[in-house]
């Protein structure tokens, strides 16, 4: 039997107060403590804030003295998972798309759902894939994934996306002038997933080449990301 990874403790760095809501007010409301549904499937593309909201909710549960158990998706194929799983009021699997199409892992997720449901413990899944995706293969699991509250988190766009980008630049110690930000607002996409890719590229380039964020650098990186 392969070694079972350690169960993760919830991170304590995100809150609902520092989440940029955008078009997701209904999603944020649905994820308030205590959860009204015992099974929630939260999906959306990369960098829309799924993990942020999961960690924010976990923090509130823990502040109330209730146990939250984060489970690695790669544990689902382990036969002994249910034997080692601590008793909690909320179970979280962040990034469940990793097991789509894996017969053993999908079966493990199906068993986990059936194990938790009679206990009235809440199960919260996040995924890049909607529950109706053709990448899911096990019919019984597909039925379960579509049986709970399905929430779609939309990408932050417009002024809030640029505000978050600027805030993250400051947090990472990147010098972004008002002139450079104005250039970015005119010449780049306003969706945060794309701005996040630019943020990572800026961080790597400024570290390796010791450059500040100039318009020349922004133009170069935007071109590279567009054609890369």
PDB file of C-alpha atoms in Angstrom:
ATOM      1  CA  UNK A   1       0.000   0.000   0.000  1.00  0.00           C
ATOM      2  CA  UNK A   2       1.323   3.455  -0.875  1.00  0.00           C
ATOM      3  CA  UNK A   3       1.902   5.947   1.886  1.00  0.00           C
ATOM      4  CA  UNK A   4      -1.048   8.191   2.731  1.00  0.00           C
ATOM      5  CA  UNK A   5      -0.150  11.912   2.685  1.00  0.00           C
ATOM      6  CA  UNK A   6      -0.746  13.901   5.832  1.00  0.00           C
ATOM      7  CA  UNK A   7      -4.136  15.534   6.146  1.00  0.00           C
ATOM      8  CA  UNK A   8      -3.850  19.275   5.715  1.00  0.00           C
ATOM      9  CA  UNK A   9      -4.735  21.839   8.334  1.00  0.00           C
ATOM     10  CA  UNK A  10      -6.625  24.878   7.079  1.00  0.00           C
ATOM     11  CA  UNK A  11      -4.520  27.926   6.251  1.00  0.00           C
ATOM     12  CA  UNK A  12      -5.237  31.070   8.242  1.00  0.00           C
ATOM     13  CA  UNK A  13      -4.408  33.939   5.911  1.00  0.00           C
ATOM     14  CA  UNK A  14      -7.645  34.661   4.008  1.00  0.00           C
ATOM     15  CA  UNK A  15     -10.948  36.118   5.134  1.00  0.00           C
ATOM     16  CA  UNK A  16     -14.249  37.231   3.636  1.00  0.00           C
ATOM     17  CA  UNK A  17     -13.298  40.809   4.503  1.00  0.00           C
ATOM     18  CA  UNK A  18     -10.345  40.834   2.101  1.00  0.00           C
ATOM     19  CA  UNK A  19     -12.122  38.992  -0.719  1.00  0.00           C
ATOM     20  CA  UNK A  20     -12.989  41.072  -3.787  1.00  0.00           C
ATOM     21  CA  UNK A  21     -16.605  40.068  -4.450  1.00  0.00           C
ATOM     22  CA  UNK A  22     -17.218  41.353  -7.982  1.00  0.00           C
ATOM     23  CA  UNK A  23     -20.193  39.460  -9.446  1.00  0.00           C
ATOM     24  CA  UNK A  24     -20.066  36.782  -6.756  1.00  0.00           C
ATOM     25  CA  UNK A  25     -22.232  38.225  -3.993  1.00  0.00           C
ATOM     26  CA  UNK A  26     -24.635  35.261  -4.086  1.00  0.00           C
ATOM     27  CA  UNK A  27     -21.741  32.784  -3.869  1.00  0.00           C
ATOM     28  CA  UNK A  28     -20.191  34.589  -0.901  1.00  0.00           C
ATOM     29  CA  UNK A  29     -23.564  34.656   0.850  1.00  0.00           C
ATOM     30  CA  UNK A  30     -24.010  30.914   0.295  1.00  0.00           C
ATOM     31  CA  UNK A  31     -20.622  30.205   1.874  1.00  0.00           C
ATOM     32  CA  UNK A  32     -21.285  31.996   5.149  1.00  0.00           C
ATOM     33  CA  UNK A  33     -21.054  30.179   8.463  1.00  0.00           C
ATOM     34  CA  UNK A  34     -22.844  27.954   9.209  1.00  0.00           C
ATOM     35  CA  UNK A  35     -23.396  26.340   5.814  1.00  0.00           C
ATOM     36  CA  UNK A  36     -27.047  25.782   4.964  1.00  0.00           C
ATOM     37  CA  UNK A  37     -26.277  22.809   2.690  1.00  0.00           C
ATOM     38  CA  UNK A  38     -24.350  19.669   3.593  1.00  0.00           C
ATOM     39  CA  UNK A  39     -22.870  19.332   0.109  1.00  0.00           C
ATOM     40  CA  UNK A  40     -21.524  22.226  -1.965  1.00  0.00           C
ATOM     41  CA  UNK A  41     -19.742  22.055  -5.321  1.00  0.00           C
ATOM     42  CA  UNK A  42     -17.873  25.310  -6.027  1.00  0.00           C
ATOM     43  CA  UNK A  43     -16.392  25.641  -9.509  1.00  0.00           C
ATOM     44  CA  UNK A  44     -14.655  28.292 -11.581  1.00  0.00           C
ATOM     45  CA  UNK A  45     -11.528  28.885 -13.632  1.00  0.00           C
ATOM     46  CA  UNK A  46      -8.014  29.369 -12.274  1.00  0.00           C
ATOM     47  CA  UNK A  47      -7.361  32.354  -9.972  1.00  0.00           C
ATOM     48  CA  UNK A  48     -10.965  33.365  -9.292  1.00  0.00           C
ATOM     49  CA  UNK A  49     -10.700  32.922  -5.515  1.00  0.00           C
ATOM     50  CA  UNK A  50     -12.015  29.424  -4.792  1.00  0.00           C
ATOM     51  CA  UNK A  51      -9.221  28.581  -2.365  1.00  0.00           C
ATOM     52  CA  UNK A  52      -9.508  32.002  -0.741  1.00  0.00           C
ATOM     53  CA  UNK A  53     -13.178  31.461   0.085  1.00  0.00           C
ATOM     54  CA  UNK A  54     -12.595  27.905   1.290  1.00  0.00           C
ATOM     55  CA  UNK A  55      -9.862  29.050   3.666  1.00  0.00           C
ATOM     56  CA  UNK A  56     -11.945  32.009   4.856  1.00  0.00           C
ATOM     57  CA  UNK A  57     -14.847  29.697   5.694  1.00  0.00           C
ATOM     58  CA  UNK A  58     -12.524  27.193   7.357  1.00  0.00           C
ATOM     59  CA  UNK A  59     -11.125  29.931   9.563  1.00  0.00           C
ATOM     60  CA  UNK A  60     -14.590  30.867  10.804  1.00  0.00           C
ATOM     61  CA  UNK A  61     -15.492  27.267  11.591  1.00  0.00           C
ATOM     62  CA  UNK A  62     -12.241  26.840  13.493  1.00  0.00           C
ATOM     63  CA  UNK A  63     -12.764  30.116  15.358  1.00  0.00           C
ATOM     64  CA  UNK A  64     -16.067  28.650  16.545  1.00  0.00           C
ATOM     65  CA  UNK A  65     -14.182  25.639  17.888  1.00  0.00           C
ATOM     66  CA  UNK A  66     -15.399  23.272  15.156  1.00  0.00           C
ATOM     67  CA  UNK A  67     -13.062  20.907  13.334  1.00  0.00           C
ATOM     68  CA  UNK A  68     -12.492  21.392   9.617  1.00  0.00           C
ATOM     69  CA  UNK A  69     -10.720  18.615   7.741  1.00  0.00           C
ATOM     70  CA  UNK A  70      -8.922  19.394   4.494  1.00  0.00           C
ATOM     71  CA  UNK A  71      -8.261  16.304   2.393  1.00  0.00           C
ATOM     72  CA  UNK A  72      -5.815  15.948  -0.498  1.00  0.00           C
ATOM     73  CA  UNK A  73      -7.515  14.798  -3.680  1.00  0.00           C
ATOM     74  CA  UNK A  74      -4.754  12.216  -4.157  1.00  0.00           C
ATOM     75  CA  UNK A  75      -5.903  10.474  -0.984  1.00  0.00           C
ATOM     76  CA  UNK A  76      -9.221   9.455  -2.509  1.00  0.00           C
ATOM     77  CA  UNK A  77      -7.857   6.342  -4.186  1.00  0.00           C
ATOM     78  CA  UNK A  78      -6.469   5.029  -0.882  1.00  0.00           C
ATOM     79  CA  UNK A  79      -8.502   2.121   0.435  1.00  0.00           C
ATOM     80  CA  UNK A  80      -7.843   3.119   4.054  1.00  0.00           C
ATOM     81  CA  UNK A  81      -8.973   6.753   3.743  1.00  0.00           C
ATOM     82  CA  UNK A  82     -12.239   6.268   5.610  1.00  0.00           C
ATOM     83  CA  UNK A  83     -10.410   4.435   8.401  1.00  0.00           C
ATOM     84  CA  UNK A  84      -7.995   7.324   9.085  1.00  0.00           C
ATOM     85  CA  UNK A  85     -10.395  10.206   8.481  1.00  0.00           C
ATOM     86  CA  UNK A  86     -10.939  12.229  11.686  1.00  0.00           C
ATOM     87  CA  UNK A  87     -14.467  13.225  12.628  1.00  0.00           C
ATOM     88  CA  UNK A  88     -15.197  16.821  11.630  1.00  0.00           C
ATOM     89  CA  UNK A  89     -18.154  19.064  10.908  1.00  0.00           C
ATOM     90  CA  UNK A  90     -16.761  20.248   7.561  1.00  0.00           C
ATOM     91  CA  UNK A  91     -14.651  18.364   5.033  1.00  0.00           C
ATOM     92  CA  UNK A  92     -12.957  20.218   2.187  1.00  0.00           C
ATOM     93  CA  UNK A  93     -11.321  18.968  -1.003  1.00  0.00           C
ATOM     94  CA  UNK A  94      -9.783  21.864  -2.928  1.00  0.00           C
ATOM     95  CA  UNK A  95      -9.044  21.049  -6.585  1.00  0.00           C
ATOM     96  CA  UNK A  96     -11.171  17.961  -7.104  1.00  0.00           C
ATOM     97  CA  UNK A  97     -10.710  18.192 -10.889  1.00  0.00           C
ATOM     98  CA  UNK A  98      -7.418  16.336 -10.378  1.00  0.00           C
ATOM     99  CA  UNK A  99      -9.294  13.040  -9.981  1.00  0.00           C
ATOM    100  CA  UNK A 100     -11.725  13.371 -12.898  1.00  0.00           C
ATOM    101  CA  UNK A 101     -11.354  10.326 -15.138  1.00  0.00           C
ATOM    102  CA  UNK A 102      -9.385   8.359 -12.517  1.00  0.00           C
ATOM    103  CA  UNK A 103     -11.621   5.355 -11.809  1.00  0.00           C
ATOM    104  CA  UNK A 104     -10.143   4.525  -8.403  1.00  0.00           C
ATOM    105  CA  UNK A 105     -10.210   8.125  -7.177  1.00  0.00           C
ATOM    106  CA  UNK A 106     -13.725   8.775  -8.480  1.00  0.00           C
ATOM    107  CA  UNK A 107     -14.900   5.657  -6.686  1.00  0.00           C
ATOM    108  CA  UNK A 108     -13.124   6.881  -3.541  1.00  0.00           C
ATOM    109  CA  UNK A 109     -14.918  10.231  -3.752  1.00  0.00           C
ATOM    110  CA  UNK A 110     -18.228   8.418  -4.195  1.00  0.00           C
ATOM    111  CA  UNK A 111     -17.530   6.344  -1.074  1.00  0.00           C
ATOM    112  CA  UNK A 112     -16.509   9.447   0.884  1.00  0.00           C
ATOM    113  CA  UNK A 113     -19.760  11.184  -0.027  1.00  0.00           C
ATOM    114  CA  UNK A 114     -21.782   8.153   1.070  1.00  0.00           C
ATOM    115  CA  UNK A 115     -19.745   7.907   4.282  1.00  0.00           C
ATOM    116  CA  UNK A 116     -20.305  11.540   5.280  1.00  0.00           C
ATOM    117  CA  UNK A 117     -23.915  11.982   4.225  1.00  0.00           C
ATOM    118  CA  UNK A 118     -25.527  10.023   7.116  1.00  0.00           C
ATOM    119  CA  UNK A 119     -23.332  11.905   9.603  1.00  0.00           C
ATOM    120  CA  UNK A 120     -24.754  15.267   8.475  1.00  0.00           C
ATOM    121  CA  UNK A 121     -21.213  16.536   8.083  1.00  0.00           C
ATOM    122  CA  UNK A 122     -20.761  19.140   5.352  1.00  0.00           C
ATOM    123  CA  UNK A 123     -18.643  18.387   2.287  1.00  0.00           C
ATOM    124  CA  UNK A 124     -17.259  21.279   0.228  1.00  0.00           C
ATOM    125  CA  UNK A 125     -15.554  20.578  -3.104  1.00  0.00           C
ATOM    126  CA  UNK A 126     -13.832  23.079  -5.387  1.00  0.00           C
ATOM    127  CA  UNK A 127     -13.073  22.378  -9.014  1.00  0.00           C
ATOM    128  CA  UNK A 128     -12.053  23.858 -12.329  1.00  0.00           C
ATOM    129  CA  UNK A 129     -14.714  21.606 -13.863  1.00  0.00           C
ATOM    130  CA  UNK A 130     -18.481  21.994 -13.558  1.00  0.00           C
ATOM    131  CA  UNK A 131     -20.211  18.910 -12.138  1.00  0.00           C
ATOM    132  CA  UNK A 132     -21.789  18.277 -15.561  1.00  0.00           C
ATOM    133  CA  UNK A 133     -18.371  17.989 -17.252  1.00  0.00           C
ATOM    134  CA  UNK A 134     -17.859  14.999 -19.544  1.00  0.00           C
ATOM    135  CA  UNK A 135     -14.504  14.419 -17.824  1.00  0.00           C
ATOM    136  CA  UNK A 136     -16.331  12.798 -14.905  1.00  0.00           C
ATOM    137  CA  UNK A 137     -16.818   9.116 -15.681  1.00  0.00           C
ATOM    138  CA  UNK A 138     -18.547   7.268 -12.812  1.00  0.00           C
ATOM    139  CA  UNK A 139     -22.334   7.597 -13.294  1.00  0.00           C
ATOM    140  CA  UNK A 140     -23.160   7.254  -9.583  1.00  0.00           C
ATOM    141  CA  UNK A 141     -20.605   9.924  -8.728  1.00  0.00           C
ATOM    142  CA  UNK A 142     -21.915  12.278 -11.415  1.00  0.00           C
ATOM    143  CA  UNK A 143     -25.354  11.938  -9.849  1.00  0.00           C
ATOM    144  CA  UNK A 144     -23.931  12.833  -6.431  1.00  0.00           C
ATOM    145  CA  UNK A 145     -21.910  15.786  -7.739  1.00  0.00           C
ATOM    146  CA  UNK A 146     -25.064  17.297  -9.208  1.00  0.00           C
ATOM    147  CA  UNK A 147     -27.219  16.640  -6.148  1.00  0.00           C
ATOM    148  CA  UNK A 148     -26.010  19.431  -3.878  1.00  0.00           C
ATOM    149  CA  UNK A 149     -25.702  23.191  -4.078  1.00  0.00           C
ATOM    150  CA  UNK A 150     -23.729  24.094  -7.199  1.00  0.00           C
ATOM    151  CA  UNK A 151     -21.959  27.455  -7.106  1.00  0.00           C
ATOM    152  CA  UNK A 152     -19.992  29.062  -9.930  1.00  0.00           C
ATOM    153  CA  UNK A 153     -17.374  31.637  -9.010  1.00  0.00           C
ATOM    154  CA  UNK A 154     -16.852  34.214 -11.761  1.00  0.00           C
ATOM    155  CA  UNK A 155     -13.591  35.976 -12.529  1.00  0.00           C
ATOM    156  CA  UNK A 156     -13.039  39.452 -11.129  1.00  0.00           C
ATOM    157  CA  UNK A 157     -13.118  42.056 -13.917  1.00  0.00           C
ATOM    158  CA  UNK A 158     -12.728  45.765 -14.475  1.00  0.00           C
ATOM    159  CA  UNK A 159     -11.655  48.234 -11.815  1.00  0.00           C
ATOM    160  CA  UNK A 160     -11.755  45.686  -8.988  1.00  0.00           C
ATOM    161  CA  UNK A 161      -9.459  43.353 -10.933  1.00  0.00           C
ATOM    162  CA  UNK A 162      -6.899  46.129 -11.405  1.00  0.00           C
ATOM    163  CA  UNK A 163      -7.297  47.191  -7.776  1.00  0.00           C
ATOM    164  CA  UNK A 164      -6.524  43.655  -6.628  1.00  0.00           C
ATOM    165  CA  UNK A 165      -3.595  43.452  -9.052  1.00  0.00           C
ATOM    166  CA  UNK A 166      -2.155  46.683  -7.646  1.00  0.00           C
ATOM    167  CA  UNK A 167      -2.674  45.478  -4.078  1.00  0.00           C
ATOM    168  CA  UNK A 168      -0.882  42.207  -4.793  1.00  0.00           C
ATOM    169  CA  UNK A 169       1.996  44.076  -6.451  1.00  0.00           C
ATOM    170  CA  UNK A 170       2.430  46.101  -3.261  1.00  0.00           C
ATOM    171  CA  UNK A 171       2.234  42.957  -1.133  1.00  0.00           C
ATOM    172  CA  UNK A 172       4.942  41.311  -3.259  1.00  0.00           C
ATOM    173  CA  UNK A 173       7.179  44.385  -3.172  1.00  0.00           C
ATOM    174  CA  UNK A 174       6.757  45.202  -6.869  1.00  0.00           C
ATOM    175  CA  UNK A 175       6.954  48.880  -7.772  1.00  0.00           C
ATOM    176  CA  UNK A 176       4.035  49.735 -10.063  1.00  0.00           C
ATOM    177  CA  UNK A 177       3.798  53.412 -10.981  1.00  0.00           C
ATOM    178  CA  UNK A 178       0.499  55.109 -11.773  1.00  0.00           C
ATOM    179  CA  UNK A 179       1.694  55.574 -15.353  1.00  0.00           C
ATOM    180  CA  UNK A 180       2.439  51.849 -15.680  1.00  0.00           C
ATOM    181  CA  UNK A 181      -0.950  50.976 -14.193  1.00  0.00           C
ATOM    182  CA  UNK A 182      -2.714  53.320 -16.621  1.00  0.00           C
ATOM    183  CA  UNK A 183      -0.899  51.642 -19.521  1.00  0.00           C
ATOM    184  CA  UNK A 184      -1.951  48.242 -18.235  1.00  0.00           C
ATOM    185  CA  UNK A 185      -5.598  49.296 -17.944  1.00  0.00           C
ATOM    186  CA  UNK A 186      -5.607  50.349 -21.597  1.00  0.00           C
ATOM    187  CA  UNK A 187      -3.584  47.513 -23.141  1.00  0.00           C
ATOM    188  CA  UNK A 188      -4.389  44.399 -21.116  1.00  0.00           C
ATOM    189  CA  UNK A 189      -7.421  42.249 -20.434  1.00  0.00           C
ATOM    190  CA  UNK A 190      -9.354  43.299 -17.371  1.00  0.00           C
ATOM    191  CA  UNK A 191     -10.053  39.760 -16.127  1.00  0.00           C
ATOM    192  CA  UNK A 192      -8.043  38.882 -13.025  1.00  0.00           C
ATOM    193  CA  UNK A 193      -6.958  35.363 -14.135  1.00  0.00           C
ATOM    194  CA  UNK A 194      -4.969  36.966 -16.961  1.00  0.00           C
ATOM    195  CA  UNK A 195      -3.691  39.734 -14.688  1.00  0.00           C
ATOM    196  CA  UNK A 196      -2.551  37.091 -12.219  1.00  0.00           C
ATOM    197  CA  UNK A 197      -0.492  35.396 -14.938  1.00  0.00           C
ATOM    198  CA  UNK A 198       1.074  38.773 -15.653  1.00  0.00           C
ATOM    199  CA  UNK A 199       1.761  39.254 -11.937  1.00  0.00           C
ATOM    200  CA  UNK A 200       3.663  35.961 -11.753  1.00  0.00           C
ATOM    201  CA  UNK A 201       5.645  36.829 -14.891  1.00  0.00           C
ATOM    202  CA  UNK A 202       6.470  40.279 -13.494  1.00  0.00           C
ATOM    203  CA  UNK A 203       7.649  38.813 -10.218  1.00  0.00           C
ATOM    204  CA  UNK A 204       9.913  36.318 -11.972  1.00  0.00           C
ATOM    205  CA  UNK A 205      11.329  38.874 -14.418  1.00  0.00           C
ATOM    206  CA  UNK A 206      12.005  41.573 -11.863  1.00  0.00           C
ATOM    207  CA  UNK A 207      13.747  39.063  -9.596  1.00  0.00           C
ATOM    208  CA  UNK A 208      15.923  37.643 -12.357  1.00  0.00           C
ATOM    209  CA  UNK A 209      16.733  40.919 -14.137  1.00  0.00           C
ATOM    210  CA  UNK A 210      16.394  43.369 -11.223  1.00  0.00           C
ATOM    211  CA  UNK A 211      14.004  45.572 -13.173  1.00  0.00           C
ATOM    212  CA  UNK A 212      11.242  47.773 -11.925  1.00  0.00           C
ATOM    213  CA  UNK A 213       7.852  47.528 -13.605  1.00  0.00           C
ATOM    214  CA  UNK A 214       8.276  49.810 -16.571  1.00  0.00           C
ATOM    215  CA  UNK A 215       5.953  50.257 -19.518  1.00  0.00           C
ATOM    216  CA  UNK A 216       8.584  48.629 -21.731  1.00  0.00           C
ATOM    217  CA  UNK A 217       8.605  45.553 -19.479  1.00  0.00           C
ATOM    218  CA  UNK A 218       4.800  45.450 -19.349  1.00  0.00           C
ATOM    219  CA  UNK A 219       4.582  45.639 -23.123  1.00  0.00           C
ATOM    220  CA  UNK A 220       7.138  42.842 -23.517  1.00  0.00           C
ATOM    221  CA  UNK A 221       5.430  40.529 -21.039  1.00  0.00           C
ATOM    222  CA  UNK A 222       1.948  41.175 -22.406  1.00  0.00           C
ATOM    223  CA  UNK A 223       3.213  40.218 -25.849  1.00  0.00           C
ATOM    224  CA  UNK A 224       4.870  37.067 -24.517  1.00  0.00           C
ATOM    225  CA  UNK A 225       1.739  36.004 -22.632  1.00  0.00           C
ATOM    226  CA  UNK A 226      -0.454  36.672 -25.645  1.00  0.00           C
ATOM    227  CA  UNK A 227       1.683  34.458 -27.891  1.00  0.00           C
ATOM    228  CA  UNK A 228       2.745  31.937 -25.253  1.00  0.00           C
TER     229      UNK A 228
END
